[in-house]
Amino acid sequence: MSLLVVGSVAFDAVETPFGKRERMLGGSATHFSLSASFFTDVRVVGVVGGDFGDEEMAVFRERGINTDDIERVEAGKTFFWSGRYEFDLNTAHTLDTQLNVFADFRPKLSDESKRARMVFLGNIQPDLQSEVREHLRGAELVALDTMNYWITSVPEQVEAAIRRVDVVIINDAEARMLSKEPNLIKAARKILSWGPRALVVKRGEYGAAMFTQDSYFAIPAYPLESVFDPTGAGDTFAGGFMGYLASRASVDDEALRRAIIFGSVMASFNVEEFGTDRVRRLTHEEINRRFSDFKRMTHFEEIPFERAVRAAE
Ligand code: AMP
Protein backbone atom coordinates (compact mmCIF):
# COMPACT_ATOMS: atom_id res chain seq x y z
CA MET A 1 0.00 0.00 0.00
CA SER A 2 1.58 3.26 -1.00
CA LEU A 3 -0.75 6.22 -0.32
CA LEU A 4 -3.53 6.72 2.21
CA VAL A 5 -5.90 9.68 2.52
CA VAL A 6 -8.17 10.50 5.44
CA GLY A 7 -10.79 13.15 4.76
CA SER A 8 -14.30 14.08 3.73
CA VAL A 9 -16.41 12.28 1.16
CA ALA A 10 -19.29 14.58 0.34
CA PHE A 11 -22.13 15.80 -1.75
CA ASP A 12 -21.52 19.36 -2.91
CA ALA A 13 -23.91 21.99 -4.24
CA VAL A 14 -21.95 24.61 -6.14
CA GLU A 15 -22.85 27.85 -7.87
CA THR A 16 -20.32 29.73 -10.03
CA PRO A 17 -20.95 32.62 -12.46
CA PHE A 18 -21.03 29.96 -15.19
CA GLY A 19 -23.52 27.48 -13.84
CA LYS A 20 -24.95 25.57 -10.96
CA ARG A 21 -25.03 22.00 -9.66
CA GLU A 22 -27.48 20.96 -6.92
CA ARG A 23 -25.72 17.76 -5.89
CA MET A 24 -22.49 16.26 -7.08
CA LEU A 25 -19.77 14.05 -5.67
CA GLY A 26 -17.20 16.06 -3.69
CA GLY A 27 -15.15 16.09 -0.50
CA SER A 28 -11.45 16.45 0.22
CA ALA A 29 -10.68 12.70 0.13
CA THR A 30 -12.61 12.32 -3.13
CA HIS A 31 -10.77 15.06 -5.02
CA PHE A 32 -7.45 13.98 -3.52
CA SER A 33 -7.78 10.28 -4.33
CA LEU A 34 -9.01 10.78 -7.90
CA SER A 35 -6.02 13.00 -8.60
CA ALA A 36 -3.47 10.75 -6.87
CA SER A 37 -4.82 7.64 -8.60
CA PHE A 38 -3.04 8.71 -11.80
CA PHE A 39 0.31 8.20 -10.05
CA THR A 40 -0.01 5.43 -7.47
CA ASP A 41 -2.27 3.04 -5.49
CA VAL A 42 -4.59 4.99 -3.21
CA ARG A 43 -6.73 4.00 -0.28
CA VAL A 44 -9.45 6.22 1.25
CA VAL A 45 -10.48 6.37 4.91
CA GLY A 46 -13.78 8.21 5.29
CA VAL A 47 -17.46 7.93 6.09
CA VAL A 48 -20.65 8.14 4.02
CA GLY A 49 -24.38 7.82 4.73
CA GLY A 50 -27.07 5.50 3.38
CA ASP A 51 -27.74 8.03 0.60
CA PHE A 52 -24.33 7.36 -0.95
CA GLY A 53 -25.10 5.22 -3.96
CA ASP A 54 -23.39 2.69 -6.19
CA GLU A 55 -23.00 5.33 -8.85
CA GLU A 56 -20.81 7.42 -6.52
CA MET A 57 -18.79 4.41 -5.34
CA ALA A 58 -18.20 3.50 -8.99
CA VAL A 59 -16.31 6.78 -9.48
CA PHE A 60 -13.64 5.52 -7.04
CA ARG A 61 -13.66 1.98 -8.41
CA GLU A 62 -13.25 3.13 -12.01
CA ARG A 63 -9.96 4.75 -10.98
CA GLY A 64 -8.84 1.68 -9.02
CA ILE A 65 -9.11 3.47 -5.65
CA ASN A 66 -9.46 1.17 -2.64
CA THR A 67 -12.67 1.99 -0.72
CA ASP A 68 -12.56 -0.80 1.90
CA ASP A 69 -12.02 1.76 4.68
CA ILE A 70 -14.93 4.00 3.68
CA GLU A 71 -17.38 3.34 6.49
CA ARG A 72 -21.08 3.35 5.61
CA VAL A 73 -23.62 4.52 8.20
CA GLU A 74 -26.92 3.34 6.71
CA ALA A 75 -29.11 5.38 9.04
CA GLY A 76 -27.27 8.64 8.38
CA LYS A 77 -26.74 11.13 5.58
CA THR A 78 -23.50 11.94 3.76
CA PHE A 79 -21.65 15.19 4.58
CA PHE A 80 -23.11 18.04 2.52
CA TRP A 81 -21.39 21.30 1.57
CA SER A 82 -22.86 24.14 -0.44
CA GLY A 83 -20.86 27.06 -1.79
CA ARG A 84 -20.99 29.99 -4.16
CA TYR A 85 -18.17 31.75 -6.03
CA GLU A 86 -18.05 35.39 -7.05
CA PHE A 87 -17.13 36.66 -10.51
CA ASP A 88 -13.34 36.36 -9.88
CA LEU A 89 -13.71 32.79 -8.52
CA ASN A 90 -11.11 33.44 -5.84
CA THR A 91 -13.17 33.00 -2.72
CA ALA A 92 -15.71 30.35 -1.92
CA HIS A 93 -18.62 31.59 0.17
CA THR A 94 -19.91 28.69 2.21
CA LEU A 95 -23.71 28.75 2.11
CA ASP A 96 -24.37 25.60 4.08
CA THR A 97 -22.41 22.85 5.85
CA GLN A 98 -24.31 19.78 7.05
CA LEU A 99 -21.83 17.52 8.82
CA ASN A 100 -24.30 14.60 9.10
CA VAL A 101 -22.34 11.31 9.51
CA PHE A 102 -19.09 13.30 9.38
CA ALA A 103 -19.91 14.90 12.77
CA ASP A 104 -19.07 11.65 14.62
CA PHE A 105 -16.33 10.52 12.24
CA ARG A 106 -13.65 8.50 14.04
CA PRO A 107 -11.27 7.25 11.34
CA LYS A 108 -10.96 3.46 11.53
CA LEU A 109 -7.68 2.27 10.11
CA SER A 110 -7.47 -1.32 8.93
CA ASP A 111 -4.11 -3.10 9.29
CA GLU A 112 -3.58 -2.51 5.59
CA SER A 113 -4.11 1.25 6.04
CA LYS A 114 -1.69 1.36 8.96
CA ARG A 115 1.02 0.05 6.65
CA ALA A 116 0.71 3.02 4.24
CA ARG A 117 4.02 4.43 3.09
CA MET A 118 2.69 7.94 2.63
CA VAL A 119 -0.36 9.63 4.10
CA PHE A 120 -2.44 12.75 3.48
CA LEU A 121 -4.44 13.98 6.45
CA GLY A 122 -7.20 15.94 4.72
CA ASN A 123 -9.07 18.76 6.33
CA ILE A 124 -10.65 17.20 9.45
CA GLN A 125 -10.65 18.09 13.16
CA PRO A 126 -6.92 18.60 14.02
CA ASP A 127 -6.96 16.36 17.11
CA LEU A 128 -8.28 13.58 14.88
CA GLN A 129 -5.40 14.25 12.50
CA SER A 130 -2.95 13.86 15.40
CA GLU A 131 -4.68 10.67 16.55
CA VAL A 132 -4.49 9.13 13.07
CA ARG A 133 -0.82 10.14 12.85
CA GLU A 134 -0.08 8.17 16.04
CA HIS A 135 -1.32 4.97 14.36
CA LEU A 136 0.96 5.43 11.37
CA ARG A 137 4.34 4.98 12.97
CA GLY A 138 5.88 3.35 9.91
CA ALA A 139 4.85 6.06 7.45
CA GLU A 140 7.73 7.60 5.56
CA LEU A 141 6.01 10.91 4.79
CA VAL A 142 2.84 12.41 6.24
CA ALA A 143 1.24 15.61 4.92
CA LEU A 144 -1.60 17.66 6.33
CA ASP A 145 -4.14 20.22 5.16
CA THR A 146 -6.34 22.37 7.38
CA MET A 147 -8.71 25.32 7.02
CA ASN A 148 -9.50 28.72 8.51
CA TYR A 149 -12.32 27.26 10.62
CA TRP A 150 -9.88 25.13 12.70
CA ILE A 151 -7.16 27.82 12.74
CA THR A 152 -9.59 30.28 14.30
CA SER A 153 -11.33 27.90 16.70
CA VAL A 154 -8.54 25.54 17.89
CA PRO A 155 -5.16 27.01 16.81
CA GLU A 156 -3.17 25.10 19.45
CA GLN A 157 -4.58 21.79 18.16
CA VAL A 158 -3.60 22.74 14.60
CA GLU A 159 -0.06 23.56 15.75
CA ALA A 160 0.17 20.27 17.64
CA ALA A 161 -0.91 18.35 14.54
CA ILE A 162 1.64 20.22 12.40
CA ARG A 163 4.40 19.26 14.86
CA ARG A 164 3.69 15.61 13.98
CA VAL A 165 3.86 15.82 10.17
CA ASP A 166 6.49 16.18 7.44
CA VAL A 167 4.68 18.43 4.96
CA VAL A 168 2.01 21.12 5.43
CA ILE A 169 -0.12 22.02 2.38
CA ILE A 170 -2.26 25.13 2.96
CA ASN A 171 -3.22 28.34 1.17
CA ASP A 172 -1.52 31.71 1.71
CA ALA A 173 -4.31 33.23 3.82
CA GLU A 174 -4.21 30.18 6.11
CA ALA A 175 -0.40 30.41 6.44
CA ARG A 176 -0.68 34.05 7.54
CA MET A 177 -3.54 33.34 9.94
CA LEU A 178 -1.82 30.33 11.47
CA SER A 179 1.50 32.09 12.08
CA LYS A 180 -0.03 35.50 12.89
CA GLU A 181 2.49 36.91 10.40
CA PRO A 182 1.40 39.10 7.47
CA ASN A 183 4.69 38.48 5.60
CA LEU A 184 4.57 35.10 3.89
CA ILE A 185 8.32 34.44 4.17
CA LYS A 186 8.26 35.05 7.92
CA ALA A 187 5.05 33.04 8.17
CA ALA A 188 6.77 30.11 6.45
CA ARG A 189 9.81 30.35 8.72
CA LYS A 190 7.61 30.21 11.79
CA ILE A 191 5.56 27.22 10.58
CA LEU A 192 8.74 25.36 9.59
CA SER A 193 10.14 26.02 13.09
CA TRP A 194 7.40 23.71 14.41
CA GLY A 195 9.13 20.79 12.67
CA PRO A 196 7.81 19.99 9.20
CA ARG A 197 10.32 19.44 6.45
CA ALA A 198 8.38 21.46 3.86
CA LEU A 199 5.57 23.99 3.70
CA VAL A 200 3.61 24.14 0.45
CA VAL A 201 1.56 27.30 -0.01
CA LYS A 202 -1.27 27.24 -2.57
CA ARG A 203 -1.95 30.61 -4.10
CA GLY A 204 -4.94 29.94 -6.37
CA GLU A 205 -4.62 31.64 -9.75
CA TYR A 206 -1.12 32.85 -8.77
CA GLY A 207 0.37 29.37 -8.45
CA ALA A 208 2.17 27.68 -5.58
CA ALA A 209 5.30 28.07 -3.48
CA MET A 210 7.35 25.65 -1.42
CA PHE A 211 9.51 26.51 1.57
CA THR A 212 12.04 24.22 3.22
CA GLN A 213 14.71 25.11 5.80
CA ASP A 214 17.18 26.06 3.08
CA SER A 215 15.28 26.46 -0.18
CA TYR A 216 12.44 28.31 -1.87
CA PHE A 217 10.64 27.24 -5.03
CA ALA A 218 7.68 28.93 -6.70
CA ILE A 219 5.74 28.47 -9.91
CA PRO A 220 2.82 30.28 -11.55
CA ALA A 221 -0.53 28.62 -12.13
CA TYR A 222 -1.19 27.11 -15.55
CA PRO A 223 -2.63 29.93 -17.71
CA LEU A 224 -6.22 28.88 -18.35
CA GLU A 225 -8.80 30.85 -20.28
CA SER A 226 -11.74 28.89 -18.98
CA VAL A 227 -11.91 28.38 -15.23
CA PHE A 228 -15.29 26.93 -14.42
CA ASP A 229 -15.41 25.61 -10.84
CA PRO A 230 -12.49 25.91 -8.37
CA THR A 231 -14.05 23.50 -5.83
CA GLY A 232 -11.57 20.81 -4.92
CA ALA A 233 -8.60 22.50 -6.59
CA GLY A 234 -6.62 22.42 -3.33
CA ASP A 235 -7.23 18.73 -2.73
CA THR A 236 -6.59 17.88 -6.36
CA PHE A 237 -3.27 19.74 -6.06
CA ALA A 238 -2.42 17.75 -2.93
CA GLY A 239 -3.38 14.52 -4.75
CA GLY A 240 -0.99 15.20 -7.62
CA PHE A 241 1.74 16.29 -5.20
CA MET A 242 1.49 13.27 -2.88
CA GLY A 243 0.65 10.82 -5.69
CA TYR A 244 3.83 11.71 -7.51
CA LEU A 245 5.95 11.47 -4.32
CA ALA A 246 4.44 8.07 -3.52
CA SER A 247 5.42 6.86 -6.99
CA ARG A 248 9.10 7.61 -6.27
CA ALA A 249 11.50 5.39 -4.35
CA SER A 250 12.81 8.34 -2.31
CA VAL A 251 11.90 11.98 -1.70
CA ASP A 252 14.65 14.54 -2.31
CA ASP A 253 14.41 18.25 -3.15
CA GLU A 254 14.17 17.56 -6.89
CA ALA A 255 11.26 15.16 -6.38
CA LEU A 256 9.50 17.74 -4.17
CA ARG A 257 9.83 20.33 -6.95
CA ARG A 258 8.42 17.99 -9.59
CA ALA A 259 5.61 17.12 -7.19
CA ILE A 260 4.65 20.81 -7.00
CA ILE A 261 4.39 20.84 -10.81
CA PHE A 262 2.28 17.67 -10.93
CA GLY A 263 0.02 19.12 -8.22
CA SER A 264 -0.44 22.28 -10.27
CA VAL A 265 -1.07 20.28 -13.45
CA MET A 266 -3.81 18.24 -11.77
CA ALA A 267 -5.43 21.31 -10.16
CA SER A 268 -5.46 23.09 -13.54
CA PHE A 269 -7.56 20.27 -15.01
CA ASN A 270 -9.87 20.10 -12.02
CA VAL A 271 -11.06 23.70 -12.35
CA GLU A 272 -12.00 23.33 -16.04
CA GLU A 273 -15.32 21.61 -15.29
CA PHE A 274 -17.74 21.05 -12.42
CA GLY A 275 -16.71 18.84 -9.50
CA THR A 276 -14.80 15.72 -10.46
CA ASP A 277 -15.94 15.67 -14.12
CA ARG A 278 -12.68 16.66 -15.78
CA VAL A 279 -10.22 14.71 -13.63
CA ARG A 280 -12.28 11.51 -13.96
CA ARG A 281 -11.65 11.31 -17.69
CA LEU A 282 -8.06 12.60 -17.78
CA THR A 283 -5.34 10.69 -19.58
CA HIS A 284 -1.65 10.34 -18.74
CA GLU A 285 -0.83 11.90 -22.07
CA GLU A 286 -2.75 15.06 -21.14
CA ILE A 287 -0.97 15.19 -17.78
CA ASN A 288 2.46 14.81 -19.35
CA ARG A 289 1.74 17.45 -21.98
CA ARG A 290 0.83 20.03 -19.35
CA PHE A 291 3.89 19.04 -17.28
CA SER A 292 6.07 19.88 -20.32
CA ASP A 293 4.18 23.16 -20.79
CA PHE A 294 5.18 24.11 -17.24
CA LYS A 295 8.82 23.44 -18.05
CA ARG A 296 8.66 25.67 -21.14
CA MET A 297 6.71 28.36 -19.27
CA THR A 298 9.22 28.71 -16.45
CA HIS A 299 12.55 27.84 -18.08
CA PHE A 300 15.21 30.42 -18.94
CA GLU A 301 18.93 30.32 -19.70
CA GLU A 302 21.40 32.00 -17.41
CA ILE A 303 23.51 34.28 -19.64
CA PRO A 304 25.81 36.98 -18.23
CA PHE A 305 24.59 40.47 -19.04
CA GLU A 306 26.96 41.53 -21.84
CA ARG A 307 27.23 45.22 -21.16
CA ALA A 308 28.19 44.52 -17.59
CA VAL A 309 30.81 41.99 -18.71
CA ARG A 310 32.28 44.41 -21.29
CA ALA A 311 32.38 47.23 -18.79
CA ALA A 312 34.37 45.07 -16.43
CA GLU A 313 36.97 44.20 -19.09
P1 AMP B 1 -10.95 22.64 -1.68
O1 AMP B 1 -9.96 21.72 -2.31
O2 AMP B 1 -10.37 23.42 -0.57
O3 AMP B 1 -11.71 23.47 -2.69
O4 AMP B 1 -12.03 21.68 -0.96
C1 AMP B 1 -13.31 21.47 -1.48
C2 AMP B 1 -13.99 20.27 -0.85
O5 AMP B 1 -13.92 20.36 0.59
C3 AMP B 1 -15.45 20.21 -1.23
O6 AMP B 1 -15.67 19.16 -2.14
C4 AMP B 1 -16.21 20.01 0.11
O7 AMP B 1 -17.05 18.88 0.09
C5 AMP B 1 -15.11 19.83 1.14
N1 AMP B 1 -15.36 20.58 2.40
C6 AMP B 1 -15.93 21.81 2.55
N2 AMP B 1 -16.00 22.16 3.87
C7 AMP B 1 -15.47 21.12 4.57
C8 AMP B 1 -15.26 20.84 5.97
N3 AMP B 1 -15.65 21.70 6.93
N4 AMP B 1 -14.69 19.67 6.31
C9 AMP B 1 -14.30 18.79 5.37
N5 AMP B 1 -14.48 18.96 4.05
C10 AMP B 1 -15.06 20.11 3.63
PDB file of N, CA, C and O in Angstrom, residues 168-210:
ATOM      1  N   VAL A 168       3.274  20.395   5.212  1.00  0.00           N
ATOM      2  CA  VAL A 168       2.010  21.117   5.426  1.00  0.00           C
ATOM      3  C   VAL A 168       1.609  21.726   4.084  1.00  0.00           C
ATOM      4  O   VAL A 168       2.426  22.378   3.432  1.00  0.00           O
ATOM      5  N   ILE A 169       0.362  21.487   3.668  1.00  0.00           N
ATOM      6  CA  ILE A 169      -0.118  22.020   2.378  1.00  0.00           C
ATOM      7  C   ILE A 169      -1.338  22.895   2.660  1.00  0.00           C
ATOM      8  O   ILE A 169      -2.427  22.378   2.942  1.00  0.00           O
ATOM      9  N   ILE A 170      -1.152  24.214   2.639  1.00  0.00           N
ATOM     10  CA  ILE A 170      -2.256  25.130   2.956  1.00  0.00           C
ATOM     11  C   ILE A 170      -2.252  26.307   1.984  1.00  0.00           C
ATOM     12  O   ILE A 170      -1.336  26.442   1.182  1.00  0.00           O
ATOM     13  N   ASN A 171      -3.263  27.180   2.060  1.00  0.00           N
ATOM     14  CA  ASN A 171      -3.221  28.342   1.172  1.00  0.00           C
ATOM     15  C   ASN A 171      -2.575  29.531   1.886  1.00  0.00           C
ATOM     16  O   ASN A 171      -2.305  29.484   3.089  1.00  0.00           O
ATOM     17  N   ASP A 172      -2.296  30.594   1.139  1.00  0.00           N
ATOM     18  CA  ASP A 172      -1.519  31.706   1.706  1.00  0.00           C
ATOM     19  C   ASP A 172      -2.240  32.397   2.864  1.00  0.00           C
ATOM     20  O   ASP A 172      -1.620  32.744   3.872  1.00  0.00           O
ATOM     21  N   ALA A 173      -3.564  32.570   2.736  1.00  0.00           N
ATOM     22  CA  ALA A 173      -4.308  33.233   3.815  1.00  0.00           C
ATOM     23  C   ALA A 173      -4.226  32.394   5.097  1.00  0.00           C
ATOM     24  O   ALA A 173      -4.064  32.934   6.210  1.00  0.00           O
ATOM     25  N   GLU A 174      -4.286  31.071   4.942  1.00  0.00           N
ATOM     26  CA  GLU A 174      -4.208  30.184   6.112  1.00  0.00           C
ATOM     27  C   GLU A 174      -2.815  30.246   6.746  1.00  0.00           C
ATOM     28  O   GLU A 174      -2.686  30.219   7.973  1.00  0.00           O
ATOM     29  N   ALA A 175      -1.768  30.341   5.909  1.00  0.00           N
ATOM     30  CA  ALA A 175      -0.396  30.409   6.442  1.00  0.00           C
ATOM     31  C   ALA A 175      -0.226  31.681   7.278  1.00  0.00           C
ATOM     32  O   ALA A 175       0.378  31.653   8.360  1.00  0.00           O
ATOM     33  N   ARG A 176      -0.783  32.780   6.799  1.00  0.00           N
ATOM     34  CA  ARG A 176      -0.681  34.049   7.541  1.00  0.00           C
ATOM     35  C   ARG A 176      -1.466  33.979   8.846  1.00  0.00           C
ATOM     36  O   ARG A 176      -1.001  34.409   9.901  1.00  0.00           O
ATOM     37  N   MET A 177      -2.665  33.418   8.760  1.00  0.00           N
ATOM     38  CA  MET A 177      -3.539  33.337   9.936  1.00  0.00           C
ATOM     39  C   MET A 177      -2.913  32.444  11.013  1.00  0.00           C
ATOM     40  O   MET A 177      -2.889  32.773  12.193  1.00  0.00           O
ATOM     41  N   LEU A 178      -2.381  31.323  10.565  1.00  0.00           N
ATOM     42  CA  LEU A 178      -1.817  30.326  11.472  1.00  0.00           C
ATOM     43  C   LEU A 178      -0.588  30.856  12.204  1.00  0.00           C
ATOM     44  O   LEU A 178      -0.391  30.607  13.390  1.00  0.00           O
ATOM     45  N   SER A 179       0.251  31.617  11.498  1.00  0.00           N
ATOM     46  CA  SER A 179       1.504  32.088  12.076  1.00  0.00           C
ATOM     47  C   SER A 179       1.359  33.478  12.702  1.00  0.00           C
ATOM     48  O   SER A 179       2.278  33.961  13.340  1.00  0.00           O
ATOM     49  N   LYS A 180       0.222  34.111  12.468  1.00  0.00           N
ATOM     50  CA  LYS A 180      -0.035  35.498  12.892  1.00  0.00           C
ATOM     51  C   LYS A 180       1.042  36.422  12.319  1.00  0.00           C
ATOM     52  O   LYS A 180       1.515  37.343  12.971  1.00  0.00           O
ATOM     53  N   GLU A 181       1.438  36.151  11.081  1.00  0.00           N
ATOM     54  CA  GLU A 181       2.490  36.909  10.396  1.00  0.00           C
ATOM     55  C   GLU A 181       1.975  37.373   9.044  1.00  0.00           C
ATOM     56  O   GLU A 181       1.646  36.538   8.202  1.00  0.00           O
ATOM     57  N   PRO A 182       1.893  38.669   8.772  1.00  0.00           N
ATOM     58  CA  PRO A 182       1.405  39.102   7.467  1.00  0.00           C
ATOM     59  C   PRO A 182       2.388  38.800   6.329  1.00  0.00           C
ATOM     60  O   PRO A 182       1.983  38.594   5.189  1.00  0.00           O
ATOM     61  N   ASN A 183       3.687  38.752   6.637  1.00  0.00           N
ATOM     62  CA  ASN A 183       4.689  38.481   5.605  1.00  0.00           C
ATOM     63  C   ASN A 183       4.817  36.968   5.408  1.00  0.00           C
ATOM     64  O   ASN A 183       5.108  36.224   6.359  1.00  0.00           O
ATOM     65  N   LEU A 184       4.619  36.532   4.149  1.00  0.00           N
ATOM     66  CA  LEU A 184       4.566  35.096   3.887  1.00  0.00           C
ATOM     67  C   LEU A 184       5.889  34.370   4.166  1.00  0.00           C
ATOM     68  O   LEU A 184       5.902  33.216   4.589  1.00  0.00           O
ATOM     69  N   ILE A 185       7.007  35.063   3.944  1.00  0.00           N
ATOM     70  CA  ILE A 185       8.317  34.439   4.175  1.00  0.00           C
ATOM     71  C   ILE A 185       8.514  34.199   5.673  1.00  0.00           C
ATOM     72  O   ILE A 185       8.933  33.118   6.102  1.00  0.00           O
ATOM     73  N   LYS A 186       8.160  35.217   6.462  1.00  0.00           N
ATOM     74  CA  LYS A 186       8.265  35.048   7.922  1.00  0.00           C
ATOM     75  C   LYS A 186       7.261  34.008   8.414  1.00  0.00           C
ATOM     76  O   LYS A 186       7.550  33.232   9.330  1.00  0.00           O
ATOM     77  N   ALA A 187       6.085  34.020   7.799  1.00  0.00           N
ATOM     78  CA  ALA A 187       5.051  33.037   8.171  1.00  0.00           C
ATOM     79  C   ALA A 187       5.590  31.628   7.947  1.00  0.00           C
ATOM     80  O   ALA A 187       5.460  30.746   8.804  1.00  0.00           O
ATOM     81  N   ALA A 188       6.231  31.439   6.789  1.00  0.00           N
ATOM     82  CA  ALA A 188       6.768  30.114   6.446  1.00  0.00           C
ATOM     83  C   ALA A 188       7.844  29.703   7.443  1.00  0.00           C
ATOM     84  O   ALA A 188       7.885  28.568   7.915  1.00  0.00           O
ATOM     85  N   ARG A 189       8.722  30.649   7.772  1.00  0.00           N
ATOM     86  CA  ARG A 189       9.807  30.346   8.715  1.00  0.00           C
ATOM     87  C   ARG A 189       9.240  29.880  10.059  1.00  0.00           C
ATOM     88  O   ARG A 189       9.720  28.924  10.660  1.00  0.00           O
ATOM     89  N   LYS A 190       8.192  30.566  10.493  1.00  0.00           N
ATOM     90  CA  LYS A 190       7.610  30.211  11.786  1.00  0.00           C
ATOM     91  C   LYS A 190       6.982  28.810  11.743  1.00  0.00           C
ATOM     92  O   LYS A 190       7.197  27.991  12.644  1.00  0.00           O
ATOM     93  N   ILE A 191       6.222  28.535  10.678  1.00  0.00           N
ATOM     94  CA  ILE A 191       5.562  27.222  10.583  1.00  0.00           C
ATOM     95  C   ILE A 191       6.611  26.111  10.472  1.00  0.00           C
ATOM     96  O   ILE A 191       6.490  25.062  11.110  1.00  0.00           O
ATOM     97  N   LEU A 192       7.677  26.371   9.713  1.00  0.00           N
ATOM     98  CA  LEU A 192       8.744  25.361   9.595  1.00  0.00           C
ATOM     99  C   LEU A 192       9.435  25.126  10.937  1.00  0.00           C
ATOM    100  O   LEU A 192       9.936  24.033  11.207  1.00  0.00           O
ATOM    101  N   SER A 193       9.464  26.175  11.784  1.00  0.00           N
ATOM    102  CA  SER A 193      10.136  26.024  13.092  1.00  0.00           C
ATOM    103  C   SER A 193       9.386  25.028  13.984  1.00  0.00           C
ATOM    104  O   SER A 193       9.912  24.549  14.978  1.00  0.00           O
ATOM    105  N   TRP A 194       8.152  24.703  13.624  1.00  0.00           N
ATOM    106  CA  TRP A 194       7.404  23.707  14.409  1.00  0.00           C
ATOM    107  C   TRP A 194       7.794  22.277  14.025  1.00  0.00           C
ATOM    108  O   TRP A 194       7.304  21.320  14.603  1.00  0.00           O
ATOM    109  N   GLY A 195       8.591  22.130  12.965  1.00  0.00           N
ATOM    110  CA  GLY A 195       9.130  20.792  12.672  1.00  0.00           C
ATOM    111  C   GLY A 195       8.959  20.227  11.283  1.00  0.00           C
ATOM    112  O   GLY A 195       9.747  19.361  10.891  1.00  0.00           O
ATOM    113  N   PRO A 196       7.937  20.640  10.505  1.00  0.00           N
ATOM    114  CA  PRO A 196       7.808  19.989   9.197  1.00  0.00           C
ATOM    115  C   PRO A 196       8.990  20.261   8.280  1.00  0.00           C
ATOM    116  O   PRO A 196       9.652  21.294   8.406  1.00  0.00           O
ATOM    117  N   ARG A 197       9.205  19.325   7.368  1.00  0.00           N
ATOM    118  CA  ARG A 197      10.324  19.440   6.447  1.00  0.00           C
ATOM    119  C   ARG A 197      10.021  20.448   5.333  1.00  0.00           C
ATOM    120  O   ARG A 197      10.905  21.122   4.844  1.00  0.00           O
ATOM    121  N   ALA A 198       8.749  20.534   4.945  1.00  0.00           N
ATOM    122  CA  ALA A 198       8.378  21.465   3.862  1.00  0.00           C
ATOM    123  C   ALA A 198       7.005  22.071   4.107  1.00  0.00           C
ATOM    124  O   ALA A 198       6.116  21.433   4.687  1.00  0.00           O
ATOM    125  N   LEU A 199       6.874  23.323   3.675  1.00  0.00           N
ATOM    126  CA  LEU A 199       5.574  23.988   3.698  1.00  0.00           C
ATOM    127  C   LEU A 199       5.217  24.321   2.255  1.00  0.00           C
ATOM    128  O   LEU A 199       5.979  25.000   1.557  1.00  0.00           O
ATOM    129  N   VAL A 200       4.057  23.835   1.804  1.00  0.00           N
ATOM    130  CA  VAL A 200       3.609  24.138   0.447  1.00  0.00           C
ATOM    131  C   VAL A 200       2.448  25.116   0.559  1.00  0.00           C
ATOM    132  O   VAL A 200       1.470  24.843   1.255  1.00  0.00           O
ATOM    133  N   VAL A 201       2.600  26.262  -0.103  1.00  0.00           N
ATOM    134  CA  VAL A 201       1.564  27.297  -0.014  1.00  0.00           C
ATOM    135  C   VAL A 201       0.853  27.401  -1.363  1.00  0.00           C
ATOM    136  O   VAL A 201       1.478  27.710  -2.382  1.00  0.00           O
ATOM    137  N   LYS A 202      -0.472  27.139  -1.342  1.00  0.00           N
ATOM    138  CA  LYS A 202      -1.273  27.238  -2.575  1.00  0.00           C
ATOM    139  C   LYS A 202      -1.747  28.672  -2.698  1.00  0.00           C
ATOM    140  O   LYS A 202      -2.228  29.258  -1.736  1.00  0.00           O
ATOM    141  N   ARG A 203      -1.587  29.215  -3.911  1.00  0.00           N
ATOM    142  CA  ARG A 203      -1.954  30.615  -4.098  1.00  0.00           C
ATOM    143  C   ARG A 203      -2.954  30.803  -5.227  1.00  0.00           C
ATOM    144  O   ARG A 203      -2.886  31.788  -5.969  1.00  0.00           O
ATOM    145  N   GLY A 204      -3.851  29.841  -5.396  1.00  0.00           N
ATOM    146  CA  GLY A 204      -4.938  29.942  -6.372  1.00  0.00           C
ATOM    147  C   GLY A 204      -4.434  30.267  -7.763  1.00  0.00           C
ATOM    148  O   GLY A 204      -3.523  29.617  -8.276  1.00  0.00           O
ATOM    149  N   GLU A 205      -4.984  31.307  -8.363  1.00  0.00           N
ATOM    150  CA  GLU A 205      -4.621  31.638  -9.750  1.00  0.00           C
ATOM    151  C   GLU A 205      -3.197  32.156  -9.871  1.00  0.00           C
ATOM    152  O   GLU A 205      -2.710  32.390 -10.978  1.00  0.00           O
ATOM    153  N   TYR A 206      -2.509  32.373  -8.711  1.00  0.00           N
ATOM    154  CA  TYR A 206      -1.120  32.845  -8.773  1.00  0.00           C
ATOM    155  C   TYR A 206      -0.107  31.725  -8.603  1.00  0.00           C
ATOM    156  O   TYR A 206       1.090  31.967  -8.539  1.00  0.00           O
ATOM    157  N   GLY A 207      -0.568  30.489  -8.468  1.00  0.00           N
ATOM    158  CA  GLY A 207       0.368  29.374  -8.450  1.00  0.00           C
ATOM    159  C   GLY A 207       0.608  28.784  -7.073  1.00  0.00           C
ATOM    160  O   GLY A 207      -0.292  28.739  -6.233  1.00  0.00           O
ATOM    161  N   ALA A 208       1.843  28.339  -6.850  1.00  0.00           N
ATOM    162  CA  ALA A 208       2.166  27.678  -5.582  1.00  0.00           C
ATOM    163  C   ALA A 208       3.630  27.917  -5.227  1.00  0.00           C
ATOM    164  O   ALA A 208       4.458  28.152  -6.108  1.00  0.00           O
ATOM    165  N   ALA A 209       3.927  27.879  -3.944  1.00  0.00           N
ATOM    166  CA  ALA A 209       5.305  28.069  -3.485  1.00  0.00           C
ATOM    167  C   ALA A 209       5.635  26.983  -2.472  1.00  0.00           C
ATOM    168  O   ALA A 209       4.748  26.472  -1.780  1.00  0.00           O
ATOM    169  N   MET A 210       6.924  26.636  -2.414  1.00  0.00           N
ATOM    170  CA  MET A 210       7.352  25.648  -1.421  1.00  0.00           C
ATOM    171  C   MET A 210       8.536  26.187  -0.633  1.00  0.00           C
ATOM    172  O   MET A 210       9.496  26.704  -1.205  1.00  0.00           O
TER     173      MET A 210
END
